[in-house]
Coordinates of C-alpha atoms in Angstrom, one line a residue:
M234 CA 0.0 0.0 0.0
A235 CA 2.9 2.3 0.9
Q236 CA 4.6 1.7 -2.4
E237 CA 1.3 2.4 -4.3
T238 CA 1.1 5.7 -2.4
L239 CA 4.6 6.5 -3.5
L240 CA 3.7 6.0 -7.2
T241 CA 0.5 8.0 -6.8
Y242 CA 2.4 10.8 -5.1
L243 CA 5.0 11.0 -7.8
Q244 CA 2.3 10.9 -10.4
K245 CA 0.4 13.8 -8.8
Q246 CA 3.6 15.8 -8.5
G247 CA 4.1 15.5 -12.2
V248 CA 7.3 13.5 -11.8
I249 CA 5.8 10.4 -13.4
S250 CA 3.4 10.7 -16.3
D251 CA 0.1 8.8 -16.4
T252 CA 1.5 6.6 -19.2
D253 CA 4.6 5.7 -17.2
A254 CA 2.5 5.1 -14.1
T255 CA 0.6 2.5 -16.1
R256 CA 3.8 0.9 -17.2
V257 CA 4.9 0.6 -13.6
Q258 CA 1.7 -1.0 -12.5
V259 CA 1.8 -3.5 -15.4
E260 CA 5.4 -4.4 -14.5
R261 CA 4.5 -4.7 -10.9
S262 CA 1.7 -7.2 -11.7
R263 CA 4.2 -9.6 -13.3
S264 CA 7.3 -8.9 -11.2
P265 CA 8.2 -9.7 -7.6
K266 CA 9.9 -6.3 -7.4
N267 CA 8.3 -3.4 -5.5
E268 CA 7.2 -0.2 -7.3
E269 CA 10.1 1.8 -6.0
S270 CA 12.6 -0.6 -7.5
I271 CA 10.7 -0.6 -10.8
I272 CA 10.6 3.2 -10.9
R273 CA 14.3 3.4 -10.3
E274 CA 15.1 0.7 -12.9
M275 CA 12.9 2.5 -15.5
G276 CA 14.6 5.8 -14.7
L277 CA 11.3 7.5 -14.2
A278 CA 12.4 9.5 -11.2
D279 CA 15.8 10.4 -9.7
D280 CA 16.9 9.5 -6.3
L281 CA 16.3 12.9 -4.8
A282 CA 12.7 13.0 -6.0
I283 CA 12.0 9.5 -4.6
V284 CA 13.7 10.3 -1.2
K285 CA 11.7 13.6 -0.8
A286 CA 8.5 11.8 -1.7
K287 CA 9.1 9.2 0.9
S288 CA 10.0 11.9 3.4
T289 CA 6.6 13.5 2.9
L290 CA 4.6 10.3 2.7
F291 CA 6.1 8.7 5.8
N292 CA 6.7 11.8 7.8
I293 CA 10.4 11.2 8.0
P294 CA 12.5 14.4 7.9
Y295 CA 15.0 14.7 5.0
V296 CA 18.5 15.9 5.4
D297 CA 20.9 17.0 2.6
L298 CA 24.3 15.7 3.8
M299 CA 26.1 17.6 1.1
E300 CA 25.0 20.9 2.7
T301 CA 25.4 19.8 6.3
T302 CA 28.6 20.4 8.2
I303 CA 29.3 17.4 10.4
P304 CA 31.8 17.8 13.2
E305 CA 34.6 15.3 13.1
S306 CA 34.0 14.2 16.7
I307 CA 30.4 13.0 15.8
I308 CA 31.3 10.9 12.8
A309 CA 34.4 9.5 14.4
E310 CA 32.2 7.8 17.2
V311 CA 31.2 5.0 14.8
P312 CA 33.7 2.9 12.8
I313 CA 33.7 3.6 9.1
D314 CA 33.0 -0.1 8.4
N315 CA 29.8 0.1 10.4
L316 CA 28.6 3.3 8.6
K317 CA 29.3 1.6 5.2
K318 CA 27.5 -1.6 6.3
Y319 CA 24.4 0.1 7.6
R320 CA 24.4 2.9 5.0
A321 CA 24.0 5.5 7.7
V322 CA 25.7 8.7 9.0
P323 CA 25.3 10.5 12.4
F324 CA 25.3 14.2 11.6
E325 CA 24.2 15.9 14.9
R326 CA 24.8 14.9 18.5
D327 CA 24.3 16.2 22.0
E328 CA 24.5 14.5 25.4
T329 CA 21.2 12.7 25.2
S330 CA 20.4 12.3 21.5
V331 CA 21.8 11.7 18.1
K332 CA 20.5 12.4 14.6
L333 CA 21.0 9.6 12.1
A334 CA 20.8 10.0 8.3
M335 CA 19.9 6.7 6.6
L336 CA 19.2 5.4 3.1
D337 CA 16.6 3.0 4.5
P338 CA 15.0 4.6 7.7
F339 CA 12.9 1.4 8.0
D340 CA 15.9 -0.8 8.7
I341 CA 15.2 -1.4 12.4
Q342 CA 18.1 -3.8 12.7
A343 CA 20.6 -1.2 11.4
T344 CA 19.1 1.4 13.7
Q345 CA 19.4 -0.8 16.7
A346 CA 23.0 -1.9 15.9
L347 CA 24.1 1.8 15.6
Q348 CA 22.2 2.8 18.7
R349 CA 24.3 0.3 20.7
R350 CA 27.4 2.3 19.7
Y351 CA 26.1 5.1 22.0
P352 CA 25.5 5.2 25.8
P353 CA 22.2 3.7 27.1
N354 CA 19.1 5.9 26.9
T355 CA 20.6 7.9 24.0
R356 CA 17.6 8.9 21.8
V357 CA 18.1 8.2 18.1
S358 CA 16.2 10.4 15.6
V359 CA 16.2 8.9 12.1
Y360 CA 16.3 11.0 9.0
I361 CA 16.2 10.0 5.3
T362 CA 18.9 11.1 2.8
T363 CA 20.1 10.4 -0.7
E364 CA 22.7 7.9 -1.8
D365 CA 24.8 10.7 -3.3
G366 CA 24.8 12.6 0.0
L367 CA 25.7 9.5 2.0
N368 CA 28.5 8.5 -0.3
F369 CA 29.8 12.1 -0.2
V370 CA 30.3 11.9 3.6
L371 CA 31.6 8.3 3.6
D372 CA 34.1 9.0 0.8
R373 CA 35.4 12.1 2.7
R374 CA 35.5 10.0 5.9
I375 CA 37.6 7.4 4.1
G376 CA 40.1 10.0 3.2
D377 CA 40.1 11.4 6.8
V378 CA 40.7 8.0 8.3
M379 CA 43.4 6.8 5.9
S380 CA 46.1 8.3 8.0
S381 CA 44.7 6.9 11.2
E382 CA 44.3 3.4 9.7
V383 CA 47.9 3.6 8.5
T384 CA 49.0 4.7 11.9
E385 CA 47.2 1.8 13.6
A386 CA 48.8 -0.6 11.0
L387 CA 52.2 0.9 11.8
E388 CA 51.8 0.1 15.4
D389 CA 51.6 -3.6 14.4
V390 CA 54.6 -3.4 12.2
D391 CA 57.7 -5.2 13.5
V392 CA 61.1 -4.1 12.6
P393 CA 61.9 -7.4 10.7
V394 CA 59.0 -6.6 8.2
Q395 CA 61.6 -5.2 5.8
E396 CA 63.0 -8.7 5.4
I397 CA 60.1 -9.6 3.2
S398 CA 61.9 -8.1 0.2
E399 CA 65.3 -9.6 1.2
D400 CA 64.2 -13.3 1.0
P401 CA 61.4 -14.3 -1.4
N402 CA 61.0 -17.6 0.4
L403 CA 59.7 -15.7 3.5
I404 CA 56.5 -14.8 1.5
D405 CA 55.1 -18.3 1.9
S406 CA 55.2 -18.1 5.7
I407 CA 53.6 -14.7 6.0
D408 CA 49.8 -14.0 5.8
L409 CA 50.2 -11.0 3.5
K410 CA 46.5 -10.3 3.3
N411 CA 46.3 -9.5 7.0
A412 CA 49.8 -8.2 7.4
P413 CA 50.1 -4.5 8.6
V414 CA 51.8 -3.6 5.4
A415 CA 48.9 -5.0 3.4
R416 CA 46.5 -2.9 5.4
I417 CA 48.6 0.2 4.6
V418 CA 48.6 -0.5 0.9
N419 CA 44.9 -1.3 0.9
S420 CA 44.2 2.1 2.6
I421 CA 46.2 3.8 -0.1
M422 CA 44.3 2.0 -2.8
Q423 CA 40.9 2.8 -1.3
Y424 CA 41.7 6.4 -0.8
S425 CA 43.0 6.8 -4.4
V426 CA 39.8 5.3 -5.8
T427 CA 37.4 7.4 -3.7
S428 CA 39.3 10.6 -4.3
K429 CA 39.3 9.9 -8.1
S430 CA 43.1 10.0 -8.3
S431 CA 44.6 9.2 -11.7
D432 CA 48.0 8.2 -10.3
I433 CA 49.7 7.1 -7.0
H434 CA 53.4 7.8 -6.5
I435 CA 55.2 5.8 -3.8
E436 CA 58.6 7.4 -3.5
P437 CA 61.5 6.5 -1.3
M438 CA 63.3 9.6 0.0
E439 CA 66.5 9.8 2.0
T440 CA 64.7 9.6 5.4
R441 CA 61.1 8.6 4.6
L442 CA 58.7 7.0 2.1
R443 CA 56.5 9.6 0.5
V444 CA 53.0 8.8 -0.9
R445 CA 51.5 11.3 -3.4
F446 CA 48.3 11.3 -5.4
R447 CA 47.5 13.1 -8.7
I448 CA 44.0 14.4 -8.2
H449 CA 42.4 16.4 -11.1
G450 CA 45.9 16.7 -12.7
M451 CA 47.6 18.1 -9.6
M452 CA 50.1 16.3 -7.4
T453 CA 49.4 16.3 -3.7
E454 CA 51.2 14.6 -0.8
R455 CA 48.8 12.8 1.6
L456 CA 51.0 10.4 3.5
S457 CA 54.5 10.0 4.8
L458 CA 55.8 6.6 6.0
P459 CA 59.0 5.5 7.8
K460 CA 61.8 4.7 5.4
T461 CA 62.2 1.2 7.0
L462 CA 58.8 0.3 5.5
A463 CA 59.8 1.0 1.9
P464 CA 61.0 -2.5 1.0
A465 CA 57.9 -4.1 2.5
V466 CA 55.4 -1.7 0.8
I467 CA 57.2 -2.1 -2.5
S468 CA 57.3 -5.9 -2.2
R469 CA 53.5 -5.9 -1.4
V470 CA 52.7 -3.9 -4.6
K471 CA 55.0 -6.2 -6.6
I472 CA 53.3 -9.3 -5.3
M473 CA 49.9 -7.8 -6.2
S474 CA 51.3 -7.0 -9.7
N475 CA 52.9 -10.4 -10.2
L476 CA 56.3 -8.9 -10.5
K477 CA 59.7 -10.3 -9.3
I478 CA 60.2 -9.0 -5.7
D479 CA 63.9 -9.9 -5.7
E480 CA 64.7 -8.0 -8.8
K481 CA 65.7 -4.4 -7.9
R482 CA 68.1 -3.4 -10.6
V483 CA 65.9 -3.0 -13.6
P484 CA 62.5 -1.4 -14.2
Q485 CA 59.4 -3.6 -14.1
D486 CA 55.9 -3.2 -15.4
G487 CA 52.8 -5.0 -14.1
R488 CA 49.1 -4.7 -13.6
F489 CA 46.3 -5.8 -11.2
Q490 CA 42.7 -5.0 -10.4
V491 CA 41.0 -3.7 -7.3
K492 CA 37.3 -3.5 -6.3
V493 CA 36.0 -0.6 -4.2
K494 CA 32.3 -0.1 -3.6
N495 CA 31.4 -2.6 -6.4
M496 CA 33.6 -0.6 -8.8
K497 CA 36.4 -2.4 -10.6
V498 CA 39.5 -0.4 -11.3
D499 CA 42.5 -1.6 -13.3
I500 CA 45.8 -0.4 -12.0
R501 CA 48.9 -0.2 -14.1
V502 CA 52.2 -0.5 -12.1
S503 CA 55.6 0.8 -13.0
V504 CA 58.6 0.1 -10.8
M505 CA 61.8 2.1 -11.3
P506 CA 65.1 1.9 -9.4
T507 CA 66.3 5.2 -7.9
I508 CA 69.3 6.2 -5.7
H509 CA 67.1 5.9 -2.6
G510 CA 65.4 2.6 -3.6
E511 CA 62.6 1.6 -6.0
K512 CA 59.9 4.1 -6.8
I513 CA 56.4 2.9 -7.8
V514 CA 53.9 4.8 -9.9
M515 CA 50.5 3.3 -10.3
R516 CA 48.0 4.5 -12.9
L517 CA 44.3 4.0 -12.2
L518 CA 42.5 3.1 -15.4
E519 CA 38.8 3.3 -16.2
S520 CA 37.3 -0.2 -16.8
D521 CA 33.7 1.2 -17.0
T522 CA 33.0 3.2 -20.2
S523 CA 29.3 3.6 -19.6
G524 CA 29.6 7.3 -18.6
I525 CA 32.2 8.2 -21.3
T526 CA 30.8 10.3 -24.2
L527 CA 32.5 12.5 -26.7
E528 CA 30.3 15.4 -25.6
S529 CA 31.6 15.1 -22.0
T530 CA 35.2 15.8 -23.1
G531 CA 34.6 19.5 -23.6
L532 CA 34.7 19.3 -27.4
R533 CA 31.8 21.4 -28.8
G534 CA 30.6 23.8 -31.4
N535 CA 32.1 23.8 -34.9
G536 CA 35.1 21.9 -33.7
Y537 CA 32.9 19.0 -32.5
K538 CA 31.1 19.0 -35.9
I539 CA 34.4 18.9 -37.9
F540 CA 35.7 16.1 -35.7
L541 CA 32.5 14.1 -36.0
D542 CA 32.5 14.6 -39.8
A543 CA 36.0 13.2 -40.0
L544 CA 34.9 10.1 -38.1
S545 CA 32.2 9.4 -40.7
V546 CA 34.6 9.1 -43.7
T547 CA 36.0 5.7 -44.7
N548 CA 39.6 6.7 -45.1
G549 CA 42.2 9.2 -43.9
I550 CA 44.1 10.1 -40.7
V551 CA 42.7 11.8 -37.6
L552 CA 45.4 12.9 -35.2
V553 CA 44.9 14.1 -31.6
T554 CA 48.0 15.9 -30.2
G555 CA 49.2 17.1 -26.8
P556 CA 51.6 16.2 -24.0
T557 CA 51.3 13.2 -21.7
G558 CA 48.2 13.5 -19.5
S559 CA 46.3 15.9 -21.7
G560 CA 43.4 13.5 -22.3
K561 CA 44.3 12.2 -25.8
T562 CA 43.5 8.6 -25.0
R563 CA 40.1 9.4 -23.5
T564 CA 39.2 11.5 -26.6
L565 CA 40.1 8.7 -28.9
A566 CA 38.2 6.2 -26.7
C567 CA 35.2 8.4 -26.9
A568 CA 35.6 8.6 -30.7
L569 CA 35.7 4.8 -30.9
I570 CA 32.6 4.5 -28.7
K571 CA 30.8 7.0 -31.0
V572 CA 31.5 5.1 -34.2
N573 CA 31.3 1.6 -32.6
D574 CA 28.8 -0.5 -34.5
P575 CA 28.4 -4.2 -35.2
A576 CA 28.7 -3.4 -38.9
V577 CA 32.2 -1.9 -38.4
N578 CA 35.4 -3.8 -37.6
I579 CA 37.5 -1.6 -35.3
I580 CA 40.9 -2.7 -34.1
S581 CA 43.2 -0.7 -31.8
L582 CA 46.9 -1.0 -31.0
E583 CA 47.7 0.5 -27.6
N584 CA 50.6 0.6 -25.1
P585 CA 49.0 0.0 -22.7
V586 CA 45.3 -0.6 -23.1
E587 CA 44.0 2.1 -20.7
I588 CA 40.3 2.3 -21.5
R589 CA 38.5 -0.9 -22.5
V590 CA 35.8 -0.3 -25.2
P591 CA 33.3 -3.2 -25.6
G592 CA 33.1 -4.3 -29.2
V593 CA 36.6 -3.1 -30.2
S594 CA 39.4 -5.5 -30.7
Q595 CA 42.1 -3.9 -28.5
I596 CA 45.7 -5.2 -28.8
Q597 CA 48.3 -4.7 -26.1
I598 CA 51.8 -3.7 -27.5
N599 CA 54.6 -6.0 -26.2
A600 CA 58.0 -4.9 -27.4
D601 CA 59.6 -7.8 -25.5
V602 CA 58.1 -10.3 -27.9
G603 CA 58.4 -8.2 -31.0
L604 CA 54.9 -6.8 -31.0
S605 CA 55.6 -3.1 -31.7
F606 CA 53.2 -0.5 -33.2
A607 CA 54.7 -1.1 -36.6
N608 CA 54.7 -4.9 -36.5
G609 CA 51.2 -4.9 -35.0
L610 CA 49.9 -2.5 -37.6
R611 CA 51.1 -4.8 -40.4
S612 CA 49.2 -7.7 -38.9
V613 CA 46.1 -5.7 -38.1
L614 CA 45.7 -4.7 -41.8
R615 CA 45.3 -8.4 -42.6
Q616 CA 42.4 -8.5 -40.2
D617 CA 40.0 -6.7 -42.5
P618 CA 39.6 -3.6 -40.3
D619 CA 37.4 -0.6 -41.2
I620 CA 38.9 1.7 -38.5
V621 CA 42.3 1.3 -36.9
M622 CA 43.4 3.2 -33.8
V623 CA 47.2 3.4 -33.2
G624 CA 48.0 4.5 -29.7
E625 CA 50.9 6.7 -30.7
I626 CA 52.9 7.5 -33.8
R627 CA 56.4 7.7 -32.5
D628 CA 58.6 6.7 -35.4
Q629 CA 58.9 6.8 -39.2
E630 CA 57.9 3.2 -39.7
T631 CA 54.7 3.5 -37.8
A632 CA 53.9 6.8 -39.6
E633 CA 54.5 5.3 -43.0
L634 CA 52.3 2.3 -42.2
A635 CA 49.5 4.6 -40.9
I636 CA 49.6 6.6 -44.2
Q637 CA 49.6 3.4 -46.3
A638 CA 46.6 2.1 -44.3
S639 CA 44.7 5.3 -44.9
L640 CA 45.5 5.2 -48.6
T641 CA 44.1 1.7 -48.9
G642 CA 40.7 2.6 -47.5
H643 CA 41.1 2.6 -43.7
L644 CA 40.2 5.3 -41.2
V645 CA 43.2 5.7 -38.9
L646 CA 43.0 7.4 -35.5
S647 CA 46.2 8.1 -33.6
T648 CA 48.1 10.5 -31.3
L649 CA 51.2 12.6 -31.6
H650 CA 53.2 14.6 -29.1
T651 CA 53.1 18.2 -30.3
N652 CA 52.1 21.5 -28.6
S653 CA 49.5 22.5 -31.2
A654 CA 47.4 21.0 -34.0
P655 CA 49.3 22.8 -36.8
A656 CA 52.6 21.7 -35.3
A657 CA 51.7 18.1 -36.1
I658 CA 52.4 18.6 -39.8
P659 CA 56.1 19.7 -39.5
R660 CA 56.5 17.0 -36.9
L661 CA 55.4 14.3 -39.4
L662 CA 57.6 15.9 -42.1
D663 CA 60.6 15.7 -39.7
M664 CA 59.9 12.0 -39.5
G665 CA 60.5 11.7 -43.2
M666 CA 56.9 11.7 -44.5
E667 CA 56.4 12.9 -48.0
P668 CA 54.4 16.1 -48.2
Y669 CA 52.1 14.8 -51.0
L670 CA 51.2 11.8 -48.9
L671 CA 50.3 13.9 -45.9
A672 CA 48.3 16.3 -48.0
S673 CA 46.2 13.4 -49.4
T674 CA 45.6 11.5 -46.1
L675 CA 45.3 14.0 -43.2
R676 CA 41.6 14.8 -42.4
V677 CA 41.6 16.5 -39.0
L678 CA 44.3 17.6 -36.5
V679 CA 43.1 18.1 -32.8
A680 CA 45.1 19.5 -29.9
Q681 CA 43.9 19.5 -26.4
R682 CA 44.8 20.2 -22.7
L683 CA 42.9 19.5 -19.4
P684 CA 42.4 22.4 -17.1
R685 CA 40.6 21.9 -13.8
K686 CA 36.9 22.8 -13.6
I687 CA 35.7 25.3 -11.0
C688 CA 33.7 23.5 -8.2
T689 CA 30.0 24.2 -9.0
H690 CA 29.2 24.0 -5.2
C691 CA 31.4 26.9 -4.1
I692 CA 31.6 28.9 -7.4
Q693 CA 31.3 32.7 -7.0
A694 CA 31.2 35.6 -9.4
V695 CA 34.0 38.2 -9.2
P696 CA 34.2 41.4 -11.3
A697 CA 37.1 40.9 -13.8
L698 CA 40.1 43.1 -13.4
P699 CA 41.0 45.5 -16.3
E700 CA 44.1 43.5 -17.2
E701 CA 42.0 40.3 -17.2
I702 CA 39.4 41.9 -19.6
E703 CA 42.3 43.1 -21.8
T704 CA 43.8 39.6 -22.0
L705 CA 40.4 38.1 -22.9
V706 CA 39.5 40.7 -25.5
K707 CA 42.9 40.6 -27.1
S708 CA 42.8 36.8 -27.4
L709 CA 39.2 36.5 -28.6
S710 CA 39.2 39.4 -31.0
T711 CA 40.5 37.2 -33.8
I712 CA 37.3 35.1 -33.7
K713 CA 35.1 36.2 -36.6
N714 CA 32.0 38.2 -35.7
F715 CA 32.7 37.7 -32.0
N716 CA 31.1 40.2 -29.6
L717 CA 32.0 39.6 -26.0
V718 CA 29.0 41.2 -24.3
K719 CA 26.5 39.5 -26.7
Y720 CA 28.2 36.1 -26.3
L721 CA 28.1 36.3 -22.5
T722 CA 24.4 37.4 -22.5
Q723 CA 23.3 34.6 -24.7
V724 CA 25.4 31.8 -23.2
I725 CA 24.5 32.7 -19.6
A726 CA 20.8 33.0 -20.4
A727 CA 20.9 29.5 -22.1
K728 CA 22.8 28.0 -19.1
K729 CA 20.3 29.4 -16.6
M730 CA 17.4 28.1 -18.7
K731 CA 18.8 24.6 -18.7
G732 CA 19.6 24.8 -14.9
E733 CA 23.1 23.5 -15.3
D734 CA 25.2 23.1 -12.2
G735 CA 26.6 26.4 -11.0
S736 CA 24.6 28.4 -13.6
A737 CA 22.6 30.2 -10.8
V738 CA 25.8 32.1 -9.9
L739 CA 26.5 33.3 -13.5
K740 CA 26.1 37.0 -14.0
P741 CA 25.5 38.6 -17.4
P742 CA 27.6 41.8 -18.2
E743 CA 26.5 45.0 -16.6
I744 CA 27.0 48.7 -17.4
D745 CA 28.7 51.0 -14.9
S746 CA 28.0 54.7 -14.4
N747 CA 30.5 55.6 -17.1
G748 CA 28.8 53.3 -19.7
N749 CA 31.6 50.7 -19.6
P750 CA 30.7 47.0 -19.4
I751 CA 31.4 45.1 -16.1
I752 CA 32.4 41.5 -16.9
Y753 CA 32.3 38.8 -14.3
L754 CA 34.7 35.9 -14.0
Y755 CA 34.4 33.0 -11.5
K756 CA 36.4 31.2 -8.9
G757 CA 35.8 28.5 -6.3
A758 CA 35.8 29.6 -2.7
G759 CA 36.8 26.2 -1.5
C760 CA 34.4 23.7 0.2
D761 CA 34.3 20.2 1.6
R762 CA 33.3 18.7 -1.8
C763 CA 36.4 20.0 -3.6
G764 CA 38.8 19.6 -0.6
G765 CA 39.1 23.4 -0.3
S766 CA 40.8 23.7 -3.7
G767 CA 38.0 25.5 -5.5
Y768 CA 38.3 23.0 -8.3
S769 CA 36.5 19.7 -9.0
G770 CA 37.1 17.6 -12.1
R771 CA 38.7 18.5 -15.4
I772 CA 37.5 19.6 -18.8
G773 CA 39.1 19.6 -22.2
I774 CA 40.1 22.7 -24.1
F775 CA 40.5 22.0 -27.8
E776 CA 41.6 23.4 -31.2
V777 CA 40.4 21.5 -34.2
L778 CA 42.1 22.0 -37.5
D779 CA 40.1 21.0 -40.6
V780 CA 42.6 20.0 -43.3
T781 CA 40.9 21.8 -46.2
D782 CA 42.0 21.8 -49.8
K783 CA 44.0 25.0 -49.4
I784 CA 45.7 23.7 -46.3
S785 CA 46.5 20.5 -48.2
R786 CA 48.2 22.6 -50.9
M787 CA 50.1 24.4 -48.2
V788 CA 51.3 21.1 -46.8
M789 CA 52.6 20.2 -50.3
E790 CA 54.6 23.4 -50.2
S791 CA 56.1 22.6 -46.8
V792 CA 55.0 25.9 -45.2
T793 CA 55.5 26.7 -41.5
A794 CA 53.1 25.7 -38.8
Q795 CA 52.4 29.4 -38.2
D796 CA 51.2 29.9 -41.8
I797 CA 48.9 26.8 -41.5
E798 CA 47.5 28.2 -38.2
N799 CA 46.8 31.6 -39.7
E800 CA 45.0 29.9 -42.6
A801 CA 43.0 27.7 -40.2
K802 CA 42.0 30.8 -38.2
E803 CA 40.8 32.4 -41.4
N804 CA 38.6 29.3 -41.9
G805 CA 37.1 29.8 -38.4
M806 CA 39.4 27.6 -36.2
I807 CA 39.2 28.5 -32.5
T808 CA 42.6 28.0 -30.9
M809 CA 43.1 26.1 -27.7
I810 CA 43.7 29.3 -25.7
Q811 CA 40.5 30.8 -27.1
D812 CA 38.4 27.8 -26.3
G813 CA 39.8 27.9 -22.8
Y814 CA 39.0 31.6 -22.4
L815 CA 35.4 31.0 -23.7
K816 CA 35.1 28.4 -21.0
V817 CA 36.5 30.9 -18.5
L818 CA 33.8 33.4 -19.4
E819 CA 31.2 30.7 -18.9
G820 CA 32.3 29.9 -15.4
I821 CA 33.7 26.5 -16.3
T822 CA 37.4 27.1 -15.5
S823 CA 39.7 30.0 -14.7
I824 CA 42.3 32.0 -16.6
E825 CA 45.0 30.7 -14.3
E826 CA 44.1 27.1 -15.2
V827 CA 44.1 27.8 -18.9
L828 CA 47.4 29.5 -18.8
R829 CA 48.9 26.7 -16.6
V830 CA 48.0 23.8 -18.9
S831 CA 48.7 25.8 -22.1
K832 CA 52.4 26.1 -21.0
E833 CA 52.7 22.3 -20.8

């Protein structure tokens, strides 16, 4: 009866249409699932709408944990494992009562179990909350307790623990899963996943073992361990990666997988000897591609259309350029997902395979057995491919094979390390490519970087300084028919209409008493959700060079990259800096971030 009331309530509120309500009732009649589960599975209402409906119907107060400041002393009273198990968080406490936010406020067993963590006669008031809010608090708590968990593990570490790496035979006699060092490594892994780190650096220093994480592209130190633990920690990671623990003289590469909150994460491991011992860098790779789209990369407008058009042709070369860590692999993975179809045979050669794309035959390069990009590409062309993705063009042989593949009716996608899109052409010429071959095969050249995004939860508008306005106007003035005030007015109105995150803070240009426009820029004040940095996540800034007939003729004449860029601008190309500044005006990122990544 209660679930029927939930459906009726959502229907009356206009969240669920009459037609969809009928669908739910039909599915309910032939399924053992309750209506709430069916509504969620059909995607008819989001979690917040359902939770607020239940709050009203069952007279259970709702609390938004993302907007609630919880004192450390309150949440520390209950072990993190208990909070995760019972899906609950205490958020307010006094001497005689405690307020508890739960996903399922009707779980009496969970409520009683948590009540036993407090003194007798403590009154527990139950609130309902969303899963996003609960996970937000728990993820932050995991980061807070990482150091304390490591400290507890350190108390259990005996001095001889470093002997693990000295004698491999000792491994058989040690329960590594429950060893203190294993708990330390597990804490590091768990924190890296929940904080959305892209890399973990475990670095032996002269007097300590430093642990750093790359979060949203920025390195940050989170942990410092005694130097005596270095051999044991490194051996633990080597064992997980199936590497030789007694080999310390040469670099080693390995891989393993971890599971955190039902999320599988592939981890690529690189071990490198240094003067103070072996350094480990672990790259966290996305195994789930369900949320990856080409639109989410930041590619948009005319550049997006040009790139999409290039993917629709049956031959030619599409190159994505930029330094390491600029998002090239993700952009190409999004491109493969976009064109992936059972009627198309797609094969990729990668080193390593970072993002796994269902339906694409992905090949791991292995130079040790002779499987290089060049050798692999030769074999791939005998596999009847329609689209070939080569992870990187790094030598003349691979470049020649890519060109030959495009000339014989294949679409080739690849990456190149250059600072801009036009610079890819002289780079290929330096590799020994014939100009007439490049002119006939190149379709699109893309360059990109990844600045951090301003946190939408603490974003605030700030009037732009005169020198900032001058910088923006000077850079954007070369865009044809661009009017700064008109652009801002239209874009901000559109964002507010869509109700995008952070759009409520955006301010259109104003006119001061002297008739001059006041332009607003944006920054993050710093909050719990962004760790006080003011930034959360990253977005791509792009320049997309369409290789037109005229540019092809310029390639034949071996002109400079600057001449090609000037011609591309005449054709309407927006440079990477300009794309970044447009995103600055829209409150997506900041001038400082655009300048930081553009210098890479």
